[in-house]
Short mmCIF file of C-alpha atoms in Angstrom, two decimals:
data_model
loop_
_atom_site.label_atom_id
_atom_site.label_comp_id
_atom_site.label_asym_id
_atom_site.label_seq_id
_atom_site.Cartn_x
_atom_site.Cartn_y
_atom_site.Cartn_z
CA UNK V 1 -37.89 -86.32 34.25
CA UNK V 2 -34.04 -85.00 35.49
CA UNK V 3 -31.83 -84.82 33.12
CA UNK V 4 -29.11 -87.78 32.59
CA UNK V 5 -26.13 -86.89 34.32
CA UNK V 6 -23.23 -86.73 32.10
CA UNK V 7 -20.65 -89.63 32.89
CA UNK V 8 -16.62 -88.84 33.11
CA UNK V 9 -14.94 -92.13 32.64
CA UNK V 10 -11.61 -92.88 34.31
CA UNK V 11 -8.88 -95.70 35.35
CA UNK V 12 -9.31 -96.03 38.94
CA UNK V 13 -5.59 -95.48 40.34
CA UNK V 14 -5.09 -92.48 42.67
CA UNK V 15 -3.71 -90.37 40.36
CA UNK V 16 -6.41 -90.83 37.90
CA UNK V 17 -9.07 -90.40 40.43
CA UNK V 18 -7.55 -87.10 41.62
CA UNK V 19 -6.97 -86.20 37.99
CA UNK V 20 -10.94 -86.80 36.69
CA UNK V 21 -12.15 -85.65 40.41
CA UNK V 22 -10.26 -81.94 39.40
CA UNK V 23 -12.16 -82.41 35.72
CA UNK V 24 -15.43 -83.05 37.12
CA UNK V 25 -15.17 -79.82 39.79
CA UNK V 26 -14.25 -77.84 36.65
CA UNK V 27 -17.16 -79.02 35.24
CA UNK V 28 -19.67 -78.51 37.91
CA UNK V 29 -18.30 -74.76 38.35
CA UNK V 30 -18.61 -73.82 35.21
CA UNK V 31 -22.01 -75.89 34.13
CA UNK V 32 -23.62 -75.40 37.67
CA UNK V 33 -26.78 -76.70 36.39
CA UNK V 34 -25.93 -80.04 34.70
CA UNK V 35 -24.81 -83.11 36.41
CA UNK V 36 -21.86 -85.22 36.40
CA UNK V 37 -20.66 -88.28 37.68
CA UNK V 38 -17.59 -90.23 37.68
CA UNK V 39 -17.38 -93.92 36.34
CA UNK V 40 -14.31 -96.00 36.80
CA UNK V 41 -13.40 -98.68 34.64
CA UNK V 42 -10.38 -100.89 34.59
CA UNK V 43 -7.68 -100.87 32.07
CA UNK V 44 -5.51 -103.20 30.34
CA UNK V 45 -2.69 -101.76 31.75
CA UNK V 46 -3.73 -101.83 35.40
CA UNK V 47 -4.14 -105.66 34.62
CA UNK V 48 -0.94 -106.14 33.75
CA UNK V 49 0.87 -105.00 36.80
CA UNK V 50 3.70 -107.23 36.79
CA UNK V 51 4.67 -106.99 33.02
CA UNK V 52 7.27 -104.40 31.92
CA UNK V 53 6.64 -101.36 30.39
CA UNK V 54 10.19 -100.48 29.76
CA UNK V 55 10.63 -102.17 26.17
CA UNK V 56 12.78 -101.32 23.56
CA UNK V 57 13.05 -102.28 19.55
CA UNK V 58 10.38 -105.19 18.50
CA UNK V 59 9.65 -105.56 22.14
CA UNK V 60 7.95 -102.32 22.26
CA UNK V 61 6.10 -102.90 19.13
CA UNK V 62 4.74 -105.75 20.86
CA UNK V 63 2.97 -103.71 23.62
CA UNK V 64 -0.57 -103.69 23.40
CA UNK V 65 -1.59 -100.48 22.00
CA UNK V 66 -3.45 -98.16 24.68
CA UNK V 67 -2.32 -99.73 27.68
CA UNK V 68 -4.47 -97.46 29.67
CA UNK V 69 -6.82 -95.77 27.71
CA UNK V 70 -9.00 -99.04 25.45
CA UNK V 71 -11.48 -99.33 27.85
CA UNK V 72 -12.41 -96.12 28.57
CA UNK V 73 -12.32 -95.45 24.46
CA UNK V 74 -14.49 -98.61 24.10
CA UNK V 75 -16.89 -96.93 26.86
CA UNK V 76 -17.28 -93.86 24.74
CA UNK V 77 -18.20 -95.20 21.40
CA UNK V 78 -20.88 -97.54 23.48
CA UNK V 79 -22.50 -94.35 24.65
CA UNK V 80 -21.85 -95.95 28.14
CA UNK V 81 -19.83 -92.38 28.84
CA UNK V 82 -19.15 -89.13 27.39
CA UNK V 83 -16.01 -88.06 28.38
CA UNK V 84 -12.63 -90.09 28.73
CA UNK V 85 -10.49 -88.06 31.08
CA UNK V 86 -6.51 -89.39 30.47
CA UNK V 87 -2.82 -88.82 31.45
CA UNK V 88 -2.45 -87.13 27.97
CA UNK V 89 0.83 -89.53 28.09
CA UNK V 90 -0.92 -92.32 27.88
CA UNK V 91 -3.37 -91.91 25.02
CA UNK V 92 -2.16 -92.73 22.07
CA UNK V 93 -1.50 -90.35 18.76
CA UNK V 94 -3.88 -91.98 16.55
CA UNK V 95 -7.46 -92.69 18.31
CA UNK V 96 -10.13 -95.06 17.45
CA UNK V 97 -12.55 -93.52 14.68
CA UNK V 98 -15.12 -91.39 15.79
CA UNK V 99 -12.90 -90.06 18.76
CA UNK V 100 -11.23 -86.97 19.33
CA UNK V 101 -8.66 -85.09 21.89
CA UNK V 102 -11.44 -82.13 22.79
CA UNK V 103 -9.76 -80.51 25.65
CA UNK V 104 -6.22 -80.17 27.69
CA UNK V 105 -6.57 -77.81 30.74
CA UNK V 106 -3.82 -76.11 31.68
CA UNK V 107 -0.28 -78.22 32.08
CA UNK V 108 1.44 -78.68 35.55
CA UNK V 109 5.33 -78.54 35.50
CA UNK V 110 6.70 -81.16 32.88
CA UNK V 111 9.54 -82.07 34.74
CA UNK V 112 10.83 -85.54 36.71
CA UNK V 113 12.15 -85.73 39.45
CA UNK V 114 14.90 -87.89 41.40
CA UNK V 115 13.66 -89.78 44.87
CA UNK V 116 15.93 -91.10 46.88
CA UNK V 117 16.85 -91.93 50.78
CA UNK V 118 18.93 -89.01 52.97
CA UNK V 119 21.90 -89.95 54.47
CA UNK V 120 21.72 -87.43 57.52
CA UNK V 121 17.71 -89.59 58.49
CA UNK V 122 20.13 -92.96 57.94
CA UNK V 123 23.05 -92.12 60.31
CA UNK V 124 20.41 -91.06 62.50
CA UNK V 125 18.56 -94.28 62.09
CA UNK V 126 22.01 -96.25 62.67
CA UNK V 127 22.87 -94.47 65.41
CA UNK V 128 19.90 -95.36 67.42
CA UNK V 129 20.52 -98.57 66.44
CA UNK V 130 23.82 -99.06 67.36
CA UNK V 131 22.81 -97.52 71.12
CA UNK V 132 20.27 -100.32 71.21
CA UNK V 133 22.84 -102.44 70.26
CA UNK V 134 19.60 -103.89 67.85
CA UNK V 135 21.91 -104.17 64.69
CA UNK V 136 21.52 -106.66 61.80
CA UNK V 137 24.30 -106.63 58.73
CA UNK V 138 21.09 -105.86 56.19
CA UNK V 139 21.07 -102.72 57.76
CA UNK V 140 24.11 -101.79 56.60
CA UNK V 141 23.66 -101.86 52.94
CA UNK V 142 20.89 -98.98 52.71
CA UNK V 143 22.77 -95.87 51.26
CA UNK V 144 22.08 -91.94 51.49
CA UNK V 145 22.77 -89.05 49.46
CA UNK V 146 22.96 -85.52 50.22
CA UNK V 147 19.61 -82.84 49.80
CA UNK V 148 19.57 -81.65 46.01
CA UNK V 149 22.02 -83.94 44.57
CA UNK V 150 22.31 -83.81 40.96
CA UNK V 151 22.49 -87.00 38.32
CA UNK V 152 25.64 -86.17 37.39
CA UNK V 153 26.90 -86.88 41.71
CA UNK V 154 25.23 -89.31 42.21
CA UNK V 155 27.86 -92.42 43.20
CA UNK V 156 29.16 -94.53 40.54
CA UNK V 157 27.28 -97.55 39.36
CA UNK V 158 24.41 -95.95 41.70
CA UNK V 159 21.01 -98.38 40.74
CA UNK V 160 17.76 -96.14 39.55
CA UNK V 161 14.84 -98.38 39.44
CA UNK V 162 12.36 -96.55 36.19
CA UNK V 163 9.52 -98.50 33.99
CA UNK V 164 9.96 -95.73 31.23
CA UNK V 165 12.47 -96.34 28.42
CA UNK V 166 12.84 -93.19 27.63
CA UNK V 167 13.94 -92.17 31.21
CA UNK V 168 15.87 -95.21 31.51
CA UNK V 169 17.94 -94.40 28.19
CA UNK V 170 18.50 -90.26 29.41
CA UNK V 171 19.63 -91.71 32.64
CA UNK V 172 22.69 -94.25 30.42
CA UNK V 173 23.48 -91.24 27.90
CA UNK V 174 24.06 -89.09 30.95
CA UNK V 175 25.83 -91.57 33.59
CA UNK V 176 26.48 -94.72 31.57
CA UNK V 177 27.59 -96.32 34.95
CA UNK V 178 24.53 -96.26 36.09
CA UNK V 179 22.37 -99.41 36.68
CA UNK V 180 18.80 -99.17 35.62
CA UNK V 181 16.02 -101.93 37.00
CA UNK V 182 12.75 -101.91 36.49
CA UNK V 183 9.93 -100.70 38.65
CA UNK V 184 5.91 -100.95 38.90
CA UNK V 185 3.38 -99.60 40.90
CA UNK V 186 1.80 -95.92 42.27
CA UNK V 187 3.41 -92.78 43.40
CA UNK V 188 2.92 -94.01 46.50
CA UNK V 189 4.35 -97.63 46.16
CA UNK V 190 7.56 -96.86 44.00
CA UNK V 191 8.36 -94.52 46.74
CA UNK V 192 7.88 -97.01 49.69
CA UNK V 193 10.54 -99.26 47.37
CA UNK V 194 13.11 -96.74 47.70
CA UNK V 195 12.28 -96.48 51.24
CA UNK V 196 12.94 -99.88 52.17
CA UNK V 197 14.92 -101.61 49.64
CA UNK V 198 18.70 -101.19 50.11
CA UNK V 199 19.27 -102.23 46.81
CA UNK V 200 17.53 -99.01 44.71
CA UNK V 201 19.42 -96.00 45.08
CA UNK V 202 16.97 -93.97 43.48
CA UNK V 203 13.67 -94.01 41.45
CA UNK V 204 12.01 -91.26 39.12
CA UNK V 205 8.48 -89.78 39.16
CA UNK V 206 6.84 -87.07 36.90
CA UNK V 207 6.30 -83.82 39.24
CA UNK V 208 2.95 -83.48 37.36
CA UNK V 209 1.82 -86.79 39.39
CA UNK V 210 3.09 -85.97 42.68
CA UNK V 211 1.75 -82.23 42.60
CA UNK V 212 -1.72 -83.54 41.53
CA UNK V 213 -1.33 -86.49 44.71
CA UNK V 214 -0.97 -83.19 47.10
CA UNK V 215 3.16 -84.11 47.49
CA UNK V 216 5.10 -81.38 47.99
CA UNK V 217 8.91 -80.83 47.69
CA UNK V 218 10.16 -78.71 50.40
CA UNK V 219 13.04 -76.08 50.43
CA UNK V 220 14.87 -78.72 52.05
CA UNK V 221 14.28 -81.21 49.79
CA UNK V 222 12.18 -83.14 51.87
CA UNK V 223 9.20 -84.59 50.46
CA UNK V 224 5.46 -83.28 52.11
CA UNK V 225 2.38 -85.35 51.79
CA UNK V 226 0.22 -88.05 52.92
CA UNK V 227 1.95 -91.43 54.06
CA UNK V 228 5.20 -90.46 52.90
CA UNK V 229 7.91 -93.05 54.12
CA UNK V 230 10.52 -91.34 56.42
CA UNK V 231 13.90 -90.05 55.00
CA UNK V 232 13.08 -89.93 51.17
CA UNK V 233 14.47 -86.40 50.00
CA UNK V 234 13.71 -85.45 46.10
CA UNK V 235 15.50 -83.57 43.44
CA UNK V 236 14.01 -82.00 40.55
CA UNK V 237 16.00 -82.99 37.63
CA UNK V 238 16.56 -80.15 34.86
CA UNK V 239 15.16 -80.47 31.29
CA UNK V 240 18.94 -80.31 30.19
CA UNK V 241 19.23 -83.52 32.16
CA UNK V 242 15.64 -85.23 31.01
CA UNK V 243 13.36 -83.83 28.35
CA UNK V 244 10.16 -85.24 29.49
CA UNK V 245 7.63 -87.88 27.44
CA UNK V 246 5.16 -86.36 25.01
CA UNK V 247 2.13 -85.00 26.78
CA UNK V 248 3.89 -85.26 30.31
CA UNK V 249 2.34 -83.24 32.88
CA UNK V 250 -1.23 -82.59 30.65
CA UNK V 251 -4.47 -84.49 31.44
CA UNK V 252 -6.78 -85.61 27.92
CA UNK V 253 -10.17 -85.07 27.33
CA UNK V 254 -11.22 -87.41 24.82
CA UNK V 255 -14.90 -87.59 23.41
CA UNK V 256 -17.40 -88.44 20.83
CA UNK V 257 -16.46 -86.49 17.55
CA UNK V 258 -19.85 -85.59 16.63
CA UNK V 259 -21.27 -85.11 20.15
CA UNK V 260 -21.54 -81.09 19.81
CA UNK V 261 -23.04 -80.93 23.26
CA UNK V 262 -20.09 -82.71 25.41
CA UNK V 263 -17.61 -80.39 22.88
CA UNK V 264 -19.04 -77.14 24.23
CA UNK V 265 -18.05 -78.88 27.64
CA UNK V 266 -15.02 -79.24 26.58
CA UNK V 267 -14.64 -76.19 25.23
CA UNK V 268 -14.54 -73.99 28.78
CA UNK V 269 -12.08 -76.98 30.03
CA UNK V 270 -9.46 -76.19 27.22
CA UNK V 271 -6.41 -74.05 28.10
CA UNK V 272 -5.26 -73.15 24.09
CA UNK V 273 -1.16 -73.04 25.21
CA UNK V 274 -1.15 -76.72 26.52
CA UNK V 275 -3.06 -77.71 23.43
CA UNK V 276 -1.09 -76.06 21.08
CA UNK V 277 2.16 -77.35 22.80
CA UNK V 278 0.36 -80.78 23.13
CA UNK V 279 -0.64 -80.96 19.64
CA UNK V 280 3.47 -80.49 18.16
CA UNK V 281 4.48 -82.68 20.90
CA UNK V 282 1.80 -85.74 19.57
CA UNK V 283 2.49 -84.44 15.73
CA UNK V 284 6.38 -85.16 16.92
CA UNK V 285 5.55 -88.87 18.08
CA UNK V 286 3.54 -89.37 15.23
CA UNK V 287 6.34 -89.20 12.91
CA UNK V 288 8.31 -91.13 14.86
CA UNK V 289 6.65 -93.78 14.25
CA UNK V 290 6.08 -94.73 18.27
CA UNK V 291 3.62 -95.52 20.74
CA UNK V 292 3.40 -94.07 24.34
CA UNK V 293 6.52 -96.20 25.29
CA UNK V 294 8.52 -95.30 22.61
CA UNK V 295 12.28 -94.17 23.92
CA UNK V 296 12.18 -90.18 22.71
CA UNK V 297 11.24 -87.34 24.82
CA UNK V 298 9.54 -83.33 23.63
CA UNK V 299 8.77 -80.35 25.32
CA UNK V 300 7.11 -77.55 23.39
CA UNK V 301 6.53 -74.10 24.68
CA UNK V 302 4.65 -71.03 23.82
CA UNK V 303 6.36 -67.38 23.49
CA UNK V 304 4.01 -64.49 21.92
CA UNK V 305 2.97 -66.09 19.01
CA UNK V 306 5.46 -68.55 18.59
CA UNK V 307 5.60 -71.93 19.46
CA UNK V 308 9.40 -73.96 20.07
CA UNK V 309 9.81 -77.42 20.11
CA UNK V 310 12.89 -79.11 21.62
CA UNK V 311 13.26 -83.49 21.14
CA UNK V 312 15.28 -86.09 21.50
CA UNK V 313 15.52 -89.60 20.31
CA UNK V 314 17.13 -92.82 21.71
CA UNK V 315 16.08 -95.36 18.98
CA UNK V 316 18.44 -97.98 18.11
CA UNK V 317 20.02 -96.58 21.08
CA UNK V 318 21.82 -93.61 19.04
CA UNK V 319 20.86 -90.02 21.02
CA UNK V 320 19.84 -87.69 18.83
CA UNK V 321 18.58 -83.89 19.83
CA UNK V 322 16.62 -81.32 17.50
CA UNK V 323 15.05 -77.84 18.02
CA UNK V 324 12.73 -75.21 16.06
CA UNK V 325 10.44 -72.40 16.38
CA UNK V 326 7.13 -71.73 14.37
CA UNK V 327 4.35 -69.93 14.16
CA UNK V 328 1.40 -70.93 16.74
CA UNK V 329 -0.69 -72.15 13.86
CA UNK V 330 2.05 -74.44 12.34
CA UNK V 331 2.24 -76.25 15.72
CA UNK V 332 1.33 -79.58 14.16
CA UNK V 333 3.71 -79.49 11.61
CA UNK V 334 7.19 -78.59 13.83
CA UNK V 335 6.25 -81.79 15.47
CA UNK V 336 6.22 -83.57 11.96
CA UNK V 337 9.16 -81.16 11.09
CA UNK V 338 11.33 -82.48 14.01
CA UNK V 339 10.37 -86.15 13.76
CA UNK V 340 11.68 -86.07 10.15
CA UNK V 341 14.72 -84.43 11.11
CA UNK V 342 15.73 -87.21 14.26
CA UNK V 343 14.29 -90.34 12.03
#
């Protein structure tokens, strides 16, 4: 009889899709033999597409806990699949018992980045209106910006549409003028908003997504990919401007904690720098005391045998900013160490 094939489970969005399709290639390169197959399941949090994730003090305790990640956990304890592939962003710090986080291969760039119309495709636009004498006053109200703009020029009282609290609080400490709305929806659909709604100036996506969704930023600052609308331009913002959100850029390989079979898998699908940086980063929100929506960001990084952990927090809306260094093997507790300092 052929062996079962060993079942990846995943959220069904595009970006998860392309994230567990890339797990399940790494898979079947490096076990050639065994089988695998994807399984999507539906998630709490693609249910709720209209409610916002952008909540702040008892709100945000409110949340239910693993928006987008239940399901798939539920899947694994059931033996109905053996590995939960997440956005390592997602899954929460504490899992269910009987779970673990087995693998992270290796982290795309951490950063966000700023999408937004170009003012040179809009004049452009106008001006073939205005020869077709095909004008309407709506028109009108659709502003550009320059290629490469920075936060800090963008123009005042500029609106950034975000779902993230923590992006929408780096975005008020920074330019306190600014007007932040809230956004749902894809890569893909939050940038068609910005496309063709005069009233967002701007909107913010992780890099880590867009790379993984084959959308390139150009020299020009042009965006590259499939269906992208016409005259969106992007900026990637600094991590002096925005630290990112724990885990940003990493994908989570969650299993069985006593399946030793799946966890020598796992095991050629680990990259030991993101984990390490992964595990101070989690450690970090941990002690804070927060979920996956909680308004603080982290980026840890790897030098020699060193690991450095910059934070910040935004709860009860005060900004607060720590950094340290530690040995690689103390990883988990600089996250604890920082979260103690910023409480």
């Amino acid at each position: 009889m052929a062996e079962k094939p060993i079942i990846i489970c995943t959220r069904g969005s595009a970006l998860a899709l392309a994230q567990s399709n890339m797990i399940a290639v790494m898979c079947r390169a490096a076990f050639p033999l065994l089988r695998f197959e994807l399984k999507i399941i539906k998630t709490t949090g693609d249910k709720l597409q209209k409610a916002s994730m952008a909540k702040t003090g008892d709100k945000a305790e409110s949340l239910p806990k693993g928006l987008f990640t239940k399901e798939l956990e539920v899947a694994l304890v059931k033996g109905q699949a053996d590995l939960a592939v997440h956005s390592l962003k997602d899954l929460p710090t504490d899992l269910p018992s009987g779970l673990i986080l087995a693998a992270t291969p290796k982290r795309e760039d951490v950063r966000d980045v700023l999408i937004y119309r170009s003012a040179d495709f809009l004049a452009n636009q106008m001006s073939k209106i205005n020869d077709q004498q095909d004008w309407s006053p709506g028109q009108a109200a659709f502003r550009g910006l320059k290629p490469h703009i920075k936060l800090k020029n963008f123009p005042k009282g500029a609106t950034i549409a975000t779902s993230s609290t923590r992006r929408k609080m780096s975005l008020l400490a920074a330019r306190p003028d600014l007007k932040i709305v809230e956004i749902r929806g894809n890569v893909s659909t939050r940038m068609q908003k910005v496309a063709e709604r005069g009233e967002l100036d701007a909107t913010i996506l992780a890099l880590a997504g867009m790379t993984r969704l084959n959308f390139k930023i150009n020299s020009d600052g042009t965006i590259s990919g499939d269906a992208v609308p016409d005259g969106l331009l992007a900026t990637v913002m600094d991590l002096e401007e925005m630290l990112p959100c724990v885990g940003q850029g990493a994908i989570g390989i969650e299993i069985r904690s006593n399946d030793e079979r799946i966890a020598k898998i796992c095991e050629r699908l680990n990259h030991l720098d993101t984990f390490h940086a992964v595990t101070a980063e989690r450690a970090f929100l941990r002690g804070m005391g927060g979920g996956c929506q909680s308004p603080v960001g982290a980026y840890a990084e790897i030098s020699g045998r060193n690991i450095s952990l910059k934070a910040i927090s935004f709860r009860d809306e005060t900004v607060k900013r720590s950094a340290a260094k530690r040995p690689i093997s103390e990883a988990a507790q600089l996250g604890e160490q920082i979260a103690a300092e910023l409480k």
